[in-house]
């Protein structure tokens, strides 16, 4: 589709390859860590980390990452996207090195927080650079490749992590990032052109600070509620403070003559509808990915490496269909493609409500594949719609909003659906704990992982406890899956009501600008 007036960069596809490498290292790392948690808890082969320390080794990254995404997207537009990408890669590589050789859980948690800073600098600028080096007519295809890389990294992370842990020490799951980062920095320096907003205006200092405080407080409350239950004042207090500060942020942005984010964009369907879709889909999908990992490793007794391999159909579907979604959008329109993608995702999520402890594993693989196909046809058209609502020089804002919503919604999905999972599990497993020692009752009532640990000390009573825990977990999984499917179905309503259709897209201007009265703001 090369046209004589193509406004894209001559090396745009090579640049896209570099950006995909930069993106892979960020997304891969967070999924790799999940399979290393059991090893990190080992006092001999790991760091002897407690359950709380393991949780914070994940959450310190998530909290910093979610809190800084929007700010770094805005600052990348101002100070130079290539510069921000290189700084982010260097920070991420240095933090990976520190994580690999951490001598205590506290050192690992601190190094992971630094990785969050690097990741927050990398993620939004990859998408904004795509918007700047690709012609609007090719941008959808490029974003499809970008989205496919995200899906691929989510799925192959556990495979790579399991393989590394089988042959090397726990630090290898972090050390593998370093050579990739070095190669990324060299390639970015050689291939990626610098770009920035030519008219940045004054820095919206108050808006930047409010966005960081609000997002960190909201994310902390969600994470705390997911870990310890939403009946704690700390969880609700943090969530309410976060929402209040973000409401203040919106009011400030409405009144400011130099806002970080022109909140009037949320009245433009081409921007607001796909942002809502991204949030709803990631809320539903991340919650399901969370409990399906426990289902495969505990209920079905697969190893971490085998569990990772079972996610390959999801990865394969992303890799095959996401890059092709742009052609589907051109043919049928973004609304139709996103609606079909959401329908497939709803079917896959709802299918988990019927999967049991003895369901043939090929059925689970088919469900993962259907979910991968569905999400591969949601994210690219949604992301393209968000990015096309802004001029190229403001691409970092659109990228930051999209990635922030995805990160916060994913954390909220894990927290809320994880809480549903825990509540139903505890309700169902209670009767089976009668007569067990108090310590075993407490452990088994906490989670299915605790039940398996307690069973190891019970002798002849172990099979009965394991069977009861499996049954309770599967029942809880069914409830969580049903809720996730309903949330994704709500996304279908948003698509059909507000997502621009084929006619709107066809009539849109060739340049990626917002509505006329918004194009010069933000």
Short mmCIF file of C-alpha atoms in Angstrom, two decimals:
data_model
loop_
_atom_site.label_atom_id
_atom_site.label_comp_id
_atom_site.label_asym_id
_atom_site.label_seq_id
_atom_site.Cartn_x
_atom_site.Cartn_y
_atom_site.Cartn_z
CA UNK A 1 0.00 0.00 0.00
CA UNK A 2 2.91 2.35 -0.73
CA UNK A 3 1.61 5.63 -2.14
CA UNK A 4 3.67 8.45 -3.65
CA UNK A 5 2.52 10.83 -0.91
CA UNK A 6 3.21 8.47 2.01
CA UNK A 7 4.26 10.64 4.96
CA UNK A 8 5.84 7.81 6.93
CA UNK A 9 9.53 7.55 7.82
CA UNK A 10 11.63 5.63 5.24
CA UNK A 11 12.88 3.21 7.94
CA UNK A 12 9.53 2.90 9.70
CA UNK A 13 9.31 -0.92 9.63
CA UNK A 14 12.85 -1.32 10.98
CA UNK A 15 11.96 1.23 13.66
CA UNK A 16 8.85 -0.79 14.52
CA UNK A 17 11.06 -3.86 15.02
CA UNK A 18 13.23 -1.94 17.49
CA UNK A 19 10.15 -0.70 19.36
CA UNK A 20 8.77 -4.24 19.60
CA UNK A 21 12.05 -5.41 21.15
CA UNK A 22 11.86 -2.55 23.67
CA UNK A 23 8.27 -3.42 24.48
CA UNK A 24 8.88 -7.16 24.78
CA UNK A 25 11.47 -6.78 27.51
CA UNK A 26 9.07 -4.73 29.66
CA UNK A 27 6.02 -6.98 29.30
CA UNK A 28 8.00 -10.23 29.44
CA UNK A 29 9.64 -9.41 32.74
CA UNK A 30 6.43 -8.96 34.69
CA UNK A 31 5.01 -12.29 33.49
CA UNK A 32 8.32 -14.13 33.98
CA UNK A 33 8.45 -13.14 37.65
CA UNK A 34 5.18 -14.92 38.42
CA UNK A 35 6.73 -18.36 37.86
CA UNK A 36 9.77 -17.50 40.02
CA UNK A 37 7.82 -16.67 43.19
CA UNK A 38 7.99 -20.19 44.64
CA UNK A 39 11.78 -20.26 44.15
CA UNK A 40 12.21 -16.80 45.68
CA UNK A 41 10.40 -18.02 48.80
CA UNK A 42 12.92 -20.86 49.24
CA UNK A 43 15.51 -19.88 51.91
CA UNK A 44 18.18 -22.09 50.26
CA UNK A 45 17.67 -21.60 46.53
CA UNK A 46 16.06 -18.17 46.75
CA UNK A 47 15.82 -15.24 49.17
CA UNK A 48 13.52 -16.79 51.77
CA UNK A 49 10.92 -14.13 50.98
CA UNK A 50 7.67 -14.11 52.95
CA UNK A 51 4.28 -14.03 51.24
CA UNK A 52 4.01 -10.28 51.83
CA UNK A 53 7.49 -9.68 50.43
CA UNK A 54 6.68 -11.75 47.33
CA UNK A 55 3.54 -9.71 46.77
CA UNK A 56 5.48 -6.45 47.02
CA UNK A 57 8.16 -7.69 44.63
CA UNK A 58 5.37 -7.62 42.04
CA UNK A 59 3.39 -4.67 43.37
CA UNK A 60 6.30 -2.24 43.79
CA UNK A 61 6.73 -2.43 40.00
CA UNK A 62 3.00 -2.16 39.29
CA UNK A 63 2.50 0.79 41.63
CA UNK A 64 5.35 2.88 40.19
CA UNK A 65 4.56 1.85 36.62
CA UNK A 66 0.86 2.77 36.84
CA UNK A 67 1.56 6.01 38.71
CA UNK A 68 4.11 7.37 36.21
CA UNK A 69 2.71 6.19 32.85
CA UNK A 70 0.64 9.28 32.16
CA UNK A 71 3.30 11.74 33.35
CA UNK A 72 6.06 10.10 31.33
CA UNK A 73 3.87 10.07 28.22
CA UNK A 74 3.38 13.83 28.55
CA UNK A 75 7.05 14.51 29.35
CA UNK A 76 8.17 12.31 26.44
CA UNK A 77 6.19 14.53 24.07
CA UNK A 78 7.97 17.59 25.47
CA UNK A 79 11.59 16.49 25.91
CA UNK A 80 11.96 13.97 23.09
CA UNK A 81 10.55 10.47 22.69
CA UNK A 82 13.77 8.78 21.60
CA UNK A 83 15.58 10.32 24.56
CA UNK A 84 12.90 9.06 26.95
CA UNK A 85 12.99 5.60 25.39
CA UNK A 86 16.76 5.33 25.80
CA UNK A 87 16.65 6.61 29.40
CA UNK A 88 13.88 4.11 30.16
CA UNK A 89 15.83 1.23 28.64
CA UNK A 90 18.99 2.11 30.58
CA UNK A 91 17.06 2.36 33.86
CA UNK A 92 15.26 -0.91 33.15
CA UNK A 93 18.53 -2.70 32.35
CA UNK A 94 20.29 -1.33 35.44
CA UNK A 95 17.33 -2.28 37.66
CA UNK A 96 17.26 -5.78 36.11
CA UNK A 97 20.94 -6.21 37.01
CA UNK A 98 20.27 -5.05 40.58
CA UNK A 99 17.27 -7.41 40.83
CA UNK A 100 19.27 -10.42 39.62
CA UNK A 101 21.91 -9.95 42.33
CA UNK A 102 19.64 -8.75 45.16
CA UNK A 103 20.81 -10.12 48.50
CA UNK A 104 17.52 -9.65 50.35
CA UNK A 105 13.80 -9.32 49.63
CA UNK A 106 13.99 -5.60 50.49
CA UNK A 107 16.68 -5.05 47.86
CA UNK A 108 14.60 -6.92 45.28
CA UNK A 109 11.51 -4.83 46.06
CA UNK A 110 13.50 -1.59 45.66
CA UNK A 111 15.09 -2.77 42.40
CA UNK A 112 11.67 -3.74 41.06
CA UNK A 113 10.36 -0.25 41.83
CA UNK A 114 13.24 1.18 39.77
CA UNK A 115 12.26 -1.21 36.97
CA UNK A 116 8.79 0.33 37.16
CA UNK A 117 10.29 3.76 36.51
CA UNK A 118 12.10 2.44 33.44
CA UNK A 119 9.04 0.57 32.18
CA UNK A 120 6.83 3.66 32.56
CA UNK A 121 9.28 5.62 30.40
CA UNK A 122 9.40 2.90 27.71
CA UNK A 123 5.78 1.82 27.28
CA UNK A 124 4.00 5.05 26.24
CA UNK A 125 6.74 6.36 23.94
CA UNK A 126 6.83 3.15 21.87
CA UNK A 127 3.25 3.78 20.79
CA UNK A 128 3.72 7.52 20.28
CA UNK A 129 6.81 6.93 18.13
CA UNK A 130 4.71 4.58 15.96
CA UNK A 131 2.19 7.37 15.47
CA UNK A 132 4.96 9.71 14.38
CA UNK A 133 6.91 7.49 11.97
CA UNK A 134 3.93 5.86 10.22
CA UNK A 135 1.55 7.40 7.74
CA UNK A 136 -2.03 7.37 9.14
CA UNK A 137 -2.99 4.83 6.45
CA UNK A 138 -0.36 2.36 7.71
CA UNK A 139 -0.61 3.15 11.39
CA UNK A 140 -3.38 0.64 12.07
CA UNK A 141 -1.27 -2.21 10.71
CA UNK A 142 1.73 -1.08 12.76
CA UNK A 143 -0.36 -0.85 15.93
CA UNK A 144 -1.61 -4.37 15.19
CA UNK A 145 1.99 -5.62 15.25
CA UNK A 146 2.57 -3.65 18.48
CA UNK A 147 -0.52 -5.21 20.10
CA UNK A 148 0.50 -8.67 18.92
CA UNK A 149 3.87 -8.19 20.63
CA UNK A 150 2.11 -7.37 23.91
CA UNK A 151 -0.05 -10.50 23.69
CA UNK A 152 2.91 -12.65 22.72
CA UNK A 153 5.01 -11.39 25.64
CA UNK A 154 2.21 -12.03 28.15
CA UNK A 155 1.96 -15.65 27.01
CA UNK A 156 5.60 -16.61 26.48
CA UNK A 157 6.84 -15.03 29.73
CA UNK A 158 5.89 -18.07 31.87
CA UNK A 159 7.46 -20.42 29.29
CA UNK A 160 10.76 -18.56 29.29
CA UNK A 161 10.69 -18.17 33.06
CA UNK A 162 10.02 -21.89 33.61
CA UNK A 163 12.84 -22.87 31.23
CA UNK A 164 15.32 -20.53 32.94
CA UNK A 165 14.44 -21.77 36.42
CA UNK A 166 14.91 -25.38 35.37
CA UNK A 167 18.51 -24.72 34.28
CA UNK A 168 19.76 -21.61 36.14
CA UNK A 169 19.41 -19.73 39.44
CA UNK A 170 16.47 -17.43 40.16
CA UNK A 171 18.38 -14.27 39.16
CA UNK A 172 18.47 -15.45 35.55
CA UNK A 173 14.86 -14.33 35.05
CA UNK A 174 16.08 -10.74 35.51
CA UNK A 175 19.58 -11.05 34.06
CA UNK A 176 18.20 -12.11 30.67
CA UNK A 177 16.90 -8.54 30.25
CA UNK A 178 20.37 -6.98 30.25
CA UNK A 179 21.69 -8.09 26.82
CA UNK A 180 18.29 -7.35 25.26
CA UNK A 181 18.34 -3.85 26.74
CA UNK A 182 21.91 -3.23 25.51
CA UNK A 183 20.91 -4.27 21.99
CA UNK A 184 17.79 -2.11 22.25
CA UNK A 185 19.73 1.00 23.27
CA UNK A 186 22.17 0.58 20.36
CA UNK A 187 19.38 0.02 17.82
CA UNK A 188 17.32 2.94 19.12
CA UNK A 189 20.36 5.22 18.83
CA UNK A 190 21.01 4.07 15.26
CA UNK A 191 17.50 3.83 13.82
CA UNK A 192 14.86 5.75 15.78
CA UNK A 193 14.51 9.46 14.89
CA UNK A 194 13.92 12.03 17.60
CA UNK A 195 10.44 13.56 17.76
CA UNK A 196 8.70 15.92 20.16
CA UNK A 197 5.86 18.40 20.40
CA UNK A 198 7.08 21.49 18.47
CA UNK A 199 4.84 23.76 20.58
CA UNK A 200 4.93 22.25 24.07
CA UNK A 201 3.91 25.37 25.96
CA UNK A 202 4.27 25.60 29.74
CA UNK A 203 4.52 22.53 31.94
CA UNK A 204 1.29 21.77 33.80
CA UNK A 205 3.11 21.10 37.09
CA UNK A 206 -0.01 20.81 39.27
CA UNK A 207 -1.71 18.53 36.75
CA UNK A 208 1.34 16.25 36.57
CA UNK A 209 1.57 16.03 40.37
CA UNK A 210 -2.16 15.37 40.75
CA UNK A 211 -2.05 12.58 38.15
CA UNK A 212 0.86 10.84 39.92
CA UNK A 213 -0.67 11.13 43.42
CA UNK A 214 -4.14 10.08 42.23
CA UNK A 215 -2.96 7.09 40.20
CA UNK A 216 -0.57 5.86 42.92
CA UNK A 217 -3.24 6.14 45.65
CA UNK A 218 -5.87 4.43 43.49
CA UNK A 219 -3.48 1.64 42.46
CA UNK A 220 -2.32 1.11 46.05
CA UNK A 221 -5.91 0.77 47.29
CA UNK A 222 -6.74 -1.71 44.53
CA UNK A 223 -3.61 -3.78 45.22
CA UNK A 224 -4.14 -3.75 49.01
CA UNK A 225 -7.79 -4.74 48.61
CA UNK A 226 -6.85 -7.58 46.28
CA UNK A 227 -4.29 -8.93 48.75
CA UNK A 228 -6.04 -8.46 52.08
CA UNK A 229 -9.71 -7.94 51.22
CA UNK A 230 -11.73 -4.79 50.63
CA UNK A 231 -13.03 -4.72 54.20
CA UNK A 232 -9.89 -2.88 55.35
CA UNK A 233 -10.03 0.91 55.85
CA UNK A 234 -6.60 1.24 54.20
CA UNK A 235 -7.90 -0.17 50.91
CA UNK A 236 -11.04 1.94 50.68
CA UNK A 237 -9.29 5.01 52.07
CA UNK A 238 -6.60 4.82 49.39
CA UNK A 239 -9.15 4.22 46.63
CA UNK A 240 -11.32 7.15 47.73
CA UNK A 241 -8.31 9.47 48.08
CA UNK A 242 -7.12 8.39 44.62
CA UNK A 243 -10.53 9.03 43.05
CA UNK A 244 -10.82 12.40 44.81
CA UNK A 245 -7.39 13.53 43.60
CA UNK A 246 -8.15 12.35 40.05
CA UNK A 247 -11.45 14.29 40.18
CA UNK A 248 -9.41 17.34 41.23
CA UNK A 249 -7.09 16.61 38.31
CA UNK A 250 -10.03 16.63 35.88
CA UNK A 251 -11.35 19.91 37.29
CA UNK A 252 -7.90 21.49 37.08
CA UNK A 253 -7.42 20.31 33.49
CA UNK A 254 -10.80 21.76 32.49
CA UNK A 255 -9.82 25.19 33.80
CA UNK A 256 -6.14 25.26 32.82
CA UNK A 257 -4.99 27.17 29.74
CA UNK A 258 -2.07 24.71 29.33
CA UNK A 259 -3.47 21.31 30.40
CA UNK A 260 -1.51 18.04 30.34
CA UNK A 261 -4.68 16.32 29.10
CA UNK A 262 -7.55 18.07 27.40
CA UNK A 263 -10.38 16.32 29.21
CA UNK A 264 -12.81 17.49 26.51
CA UNK A 265 -11.41 14.58 24.49
CA UNK A 266 -13.61 12.30 26.59
CA UNK A 267 -16.63 13.87 24.89
CA UNK A 268 -15.28 12.68 21.51
CA UNK A 269 -16.56 9.11 20.84
CA UNK A 270 -13.48 8.27 18.73
CA UNK A 271 -11.37 8.74 21.89
CA UNK A 272 -13.68 7.96 24.83
CA UNK A 273 -15.31 4.74 23.57
CA UNK A 274 -12.08 2.81 22.88
CA UNK A 275 -10.59 3.98 26.21
CA UNK A 276 -13.62 2.46 27.97
CA UNK A 277 -13.31 -0.73 25.90
CA UNK A 278 -9.61 -1.13 26.80
CA UNK A 279 -10.45 -0.77 30.48
CA UNK A 280 -13.33 -3.25 30.44
CA UNK A 281 -11.43 -5.87 28.41
CA UNK A 282 -8.32 -5.78 30.57
CA UNK A 283 -10.37 -5.85 33.77
CA UNK A 284 -12.01 -9.06 32.57
CA UNK A 285 -9.01 -10.69 30.88
CA UNK A 286 -6.35 -10.10 33.56
CA UNK A 287 -8.63 -11.52 36.26
CA UNK A 288 -9.12 -14.69 34.22
CA UNK A 289 -5.39 -15.02 33.45
CA UNK A 290 -4.80 -14.76 37.22
CA UNK A 291 -7.03 -17.65 38.25
CA UNK A 292 -6.35 -19.83 35.19
CA UNK A 293 -2.68 -20.04 36.22
CA UNK A 294 -3.67 -21.44 39.63
CA UNK A 295 -6.16 -23.78 37.97
CA UNK A 296 -3.51 -25.26 35.68
CA UNK A 297 -0.72 -25.54 38.25
CA UNK A 298 -2.70 -26.76 41.26
CA UNK A 299 -6.00 -28.30 40.18
CA UNK A 300 -4.50 -29.84 37.03
CA UNK A 301 -0.98 -30.36 38.47
CA UNK A 302 1.05 -28.88 35.59
CA UNK A 303 4.55 -27.52 36.18
CA UNK A 304 5.30 -23.79 35.63
CA UNK A 305 6.92 -24.59 32.28
CA UNK A 306 3.99 -26.80 31.19
CA UNK A 307 1.56 -24.08 32.30
CA UNK A 308 3.43 -21.56 30.19
CA UNK A 309 3.28 -23.86 27.18
CA UNK A 310 -0.48 -24.21 27.62
CA UNK A 311 -0.80 -20.46 27.08
CA UNK A 312 0.77 -20.79 23.63
CA UNK A 313 -2.59 -20.92 21.79
CA UNK A 314 -3.37 -17.49 23.26
CA UNK A 315 0.03 -16.19 22.15
CA UNK A 316 -0.25 -17.76 18.71
CA UNK A 317 -3.67 -16.22 18.12
CA UNK A 318 -2.33 -12.78 19.10
CA UNK A 319 0.67 -13.16 16.84
CA UNK A 320 -1.41 -14.29 13.85
CA UNK A 321 -4.50 -12.10 14.08
CA UNK A 322 -3.41 -8.79 15.68
CA UNK A 323 -1.25 -7.69 12.70
CA UNK A 324 -4.13 -8.54 10.34
CA UNK A 325 -6.75 -6.59 12.25
CA UNK A 326 -5.96 -3.36 10.35
CA UNK A 327 -7.01 -4.98 7.06
CA UNK A 328 -10.23 -6.15 8.72
CA UNK A 329 -10.91 -2.63 9.98
CA UNK A 330 -10.43 -1.18 6.49
CA UNK A 331 -12.85 -3.73 5.08
CA UNK A 332 -15.55 -3.86 7.75
CA UNK A 333 -14.94 -0.83 10.01
CA UNK A 334 -13.57 -0.56 13.54
CA UNK A 335 -16.95 -1.02 15.22
CA UNK A 336 -17.68 -4.33 13.50
CA UNK A 337 -14.19 -5.74 14.11
CA UNK A 338 -14.16 -4.69 17.79
CA UNK A 339 -17.69 -6.07 18.31
CA UNK A 340 -16.73 -9.47 16.87
CA UNK A 341 -13.54 -9.48 18.93
CA UNK A 342 -15.50 -8.72 22.08
CA UNK A 343 -18.07 -11.40 21.27
CA UNK A 344 -15.30 -14.01 20.94
CA UNK A 345 -13.72 -12.78 24.18
CA UNK A 346 -17.06 -13.03 26.01
CA UNK A 347 -17.51 -16.60 24.72
CA UNK A 348 -14.03 -17.58 25.90
CA UNK A 349 -14.40 -15.98 29.34
CA UNK A 350 -17.85 -17.49 29.83
CA UNK A 351 -16.48 -20.92 28.86
CA UNK A 352 -14.39 -20.94 32.05
CA UNK A 353 -17.66 -21.06 33.97
CA UNK A 354 -18.14 -24.60 32.59
CA UNK A 355 -14.57 -25.92 32.86
CA UNK A 356 -14.00 -28.39 35.68
CA UNK A 357 -11.20 -30.39 37.26
CA UNK A 358 -11.46 -33.16 34.66
CA UNK A 359 -12.29 -31.18 31.53
CA UNK A 360 -10.11 -32.41 28.61
CA UNK A 361 -7.13 -30.10 28.35
CA UNK A 362 -7.70 -29.60 24.61
CA UNK A 363 -10.92 -27.77 25.52
CA UNK A 364 -8.92 -25.33 27.67
CA UNK A 365 -6.48 -24.82 24.79
CA UNK A 366 -9.33 -24.02 22.39
CA UNK A 367 -10.74 -21.52 24.89
CA UNK A 368 -7.34 -19.80 25.19
CA UNK A 369 -7.11 -19.64 21.39
CA UNK A 370 -10.58 -18.09 21.07
CA UNK A 371 -9.72 -15.53 23.74
CA UNK A 372 -6.49 -14.70 21.89
CA UNK A 373 -8.34 -14.21 18.59
CA UNK A 374 -10.91 -12.01 20.30
CA UNK A 375 -8.41 -9.75 22.03
CA UNK A 376 -6.27 -9.56 18.88
CA UNK A 377 -9.24 -7.93 17.15
CA UNK A 378 -10.11 -5.56 20.01
CA UNK A 379 -6.87 -3.88 21.00
CA UNK A 380 -5.56 -2.71 17.58
CA UNK A 381 -8.75 -0.94 16.40
CA UNK A 382 -9.32 0.51 19.89
CA UNK A 383 -5.74 1.76 20.15
CA UNK A 384 -5.76 3.12 16.60
CA UNK A 385 -8.99 5.01 17.35
CA UNK A 386 -7.45 6.55 20.48
CA UNK A 387 -4.27 7.59 18.69
CA UNK A 388 -6.12 9.00 15.66
CA UNK A 389 -8.07 11.36 17.93
CA UNK A 390 -4.88 13.34 18.61
CA UNK A 391 -2.38 15.17 16.40
CA UNK A 392 1.00 13.47 15.98
CA UNK A 393 2.82 15.90 18.28
CA UNK A 394 0.46 14.91 21.15
CA UNK A 395 0.75 11.15 20.57
CA UNK A 396 2.31 10.58 23.98
CA UNK A 397 -0.88 11.76 25.67
CA UNK A 398 -3.04 9.21 23.82
CA UNK A 399 -0.52 6.45 24.43
CA UNK A 400 -0.25 7.34 28.12
CA UNK A 401 -4.03 7.38 28.62
CA UNK A 402 -4.44 4.02 26.84
CA UNK A 403 -1.63 2.33 28.78
CA UNK A 404 -2.65 3.84 32.12
CA UNK A 405 -6.24 2.66 31.73
CA UNK A 406 -5.00 -0.80 30.73
CA UNK A 407 -2.64 -1.07 33.71
CA UNK A 408 -5.10 0.20 36.34
CA UNK A 409 -8.00 -1.83 34.91
CA UNK A 410 -5.86 -4.98 34.85
CA UNK A 411 -4.84 -4.47 38.49
CA UNK A 412 -8.47 -3.80 39.42
CA UNK A 413 -9.59 -6.96 37.59
CA UNK A 414 -7.09 -9.11 39.46
CA UNK A 415 -8.06 -7.49 42.76
CA UNK A 416 -11.86 -7.63 42.36
CA UNK A 417 -12.10 -11.02 40.67
CA UNK A 418 -9.42 -12.34 43.05
CA UNK A 419 -11.56 -11.19 45.98
CA UNK A 420 -14.61 -12.93 44.49
CA UNK A 421 -12.51 -16.05 44.01
CA UNK A 422 -11.30 -15.98 47.62
CA UNK A 423 -14.76 -15.32 49.10
CA UNK A 424 -16.48 -18.15 47.21
CA UNK A 425 -13.56 -20.52 47.87
CA UNK A 426 -13.64 -19.88 51.63
CA UNK A 427 -17.41 -20.31 51.74
CA UNK A 428 -17.29 -23.67 49.95
CA UNK A 429 -14.21 -25.20 51.56
CA UNK A 430 -15.27 -24.44 55.14
CA UNK A 431 -17.18 -27.69 55.84
CA UNK A 432 -14.23 -29.85 54.72
CA UNK A 433 -11.94 -28.29 57.33
CA UNK A 434 -13.83 -29.55 60.35
CA UNK A 435 -11.65 -31.76 62.54
CA UNK A 436 -8.34 -30.61 61.06
CA UNK A 437 -5.62 -29.06 63.24
CA UNK A 438 -6.07 -25.30 63.73
CA UNK A 439 -2.93 -24.43 61.75
CA UNK A 440 -4.05 -26.59 58.81
CA UNK A 441 -7.54 -25.06 58.93
CA UNK A 442 -6.14 -21.53 58.76
CA UNK A 443 -3.84 -22.34 55.84
CA UNK A 444 -6.48 -24.25 53.86
CA UNK A 445 -9.10 -21.57 54.46
CA UNK A 446 -6.75 -18.86 53.17
CA UNK A 447 -6.28 -20.20 49.63
CA UNK A 448 -6.00 -23.32 47.51
CA UNK A 449 -2.20 -22.95 47.70
CA UNK A 450 -2.49 -23.03 51.50
CA UNK A 451 -4.67 -26.13 51.30
CA UNK A 452 -2.05 -27.97 49.24
CA UNK A 453 0.68 -26.91 51.69
CA UNK A 454 -1.41 -28.07 54.65
CA UNK A 455 -2.23 -31.37 52.93
CA UNK A 456 1.48 -32.19 52.84
CA UNK A 457 1.44 -32.43 56.66
CA UNK A 458 -1.80 -34.38 57.09
CA UNK A 459 -0.95 -37.91 55.97
CA UNK A 460 -4.06 -40.03 55.21
CA UNK A 461 -6.40 -37.01 55.44
CA UNK A 462 -4.57 -35.19 52.63
CA UNK A 463 -6.53 -36.56 49.60
CA UNK A 464 -9.85 -35.53 51.14
CA UNK A 465 -8.64 -31.98 51.78
CA UNK A 466 -7.15 -31.64 48.29
CA UNK A 467 -10.37 -32.86 46.66
CA UNK A 468 -12.45 -30.41 48.70
CA UNK A 469 -10.06 -27.54 47.93
CA UNK A 470 -10.13 -28.33 44.20
CA UNK A 471 -13.94 -28.45 44.16
CA UNK A 472 -14.18 -25.15 46.06
CA UNK A 473 -11.66 -23.48 43.78
CA UNK A 474 -13.41 -24.63 40.60
CA UNK A 475 -16.74 -23.32 41.93
CA UNK A 476 -15.08 -19.99 42.76
CA UNK A 477 -13.49 -19.92 39.31
CA UNK A 478 -16.92 -20.33 37.72
CA UNK A 479 -18.28 -17.29 39.59
CA UNK A 480 -15.27 -15.14 38.71
CA UNK A 481 -15.46 -16.21 35.05
CA UNK A 482 -19.16 -15.35 34.86
CA UNK A 483 -18.50 -11.85 36.24
CA UNK A 484 -15.59 -11.32 33.84
CA UNK A 485 -17.79 -12.34 30.90
CA UNK A 486 -20.47 -9.85 31.98
CA UNK A 487 -17.88 -7.06 32.18
CA UNK A 488 -16.62 -7.88 28.69
CA UNK A 489 -20.24 -7.98 27.45
CA UNK A 490 -20.64 -4.43 28.78
CA UNK A 491 -17.81 -3.54 26.41
CA UNK A 492 -19.94 -4.79 23.52
CA UNK A 493 -22.64 -2.30 24.49
CA UNK A 494 -20.07 0.52 24.49
CA UNK A 495 -18.86 -0.56 21.03
CA UNK A 496 -22.32 -0.71 19.50
CA UNK A 497 -23.45 2.57 21.06
CA UNK A 498 -20.39 4.85 20.80
CA UNK A 499 -17.56 3.28 18.76
CA UNK A 500 -17.26 5.02 15.37
CA UNK A 501 -18.36 2.83 12.47
CA UNK A 502 -16.97 2.38 8.98
CA UNK A 503 -18.61 5.50 7.63
CA UNK A 504 -17.15 7.69 10.38
CA UNK A 505 -13.67 6.29 9.87
CA UNK A 506 -13.92 6.71 6.12
CA UNK A 507 -14.95 10.32 6.54
CA UNK A 508 -12.20 11.12 9.04
CA UNK A 509 -9.36 13.37 7.89
CA UNK A 510 -6.19 11.71 6.69
CA UNK A 511 -4.07 13.38 9.37
CA UNK A 512 -4.50 12.03 12.91
CA UNK A 513 -6.13 15.07 14.46
CA UNK A 514 -8.82 15.47 17.08
CA UNK A 515 -12.06 17.33 16.61
CA UNK A 516 -11.27 20.79 15.18
CA UNK A 517 -11.75 22.66 18.45
CA UNK A 518 -9.44 20.23 20.25
CA UNK A 519 -6.61 19.91 17.79
CA UNK A 520 -4.57 22.78 19.15
CA UNK A 521 -5.00 21.95 22.82
CA UNK A 522 -3.97 19.23 25.27
#
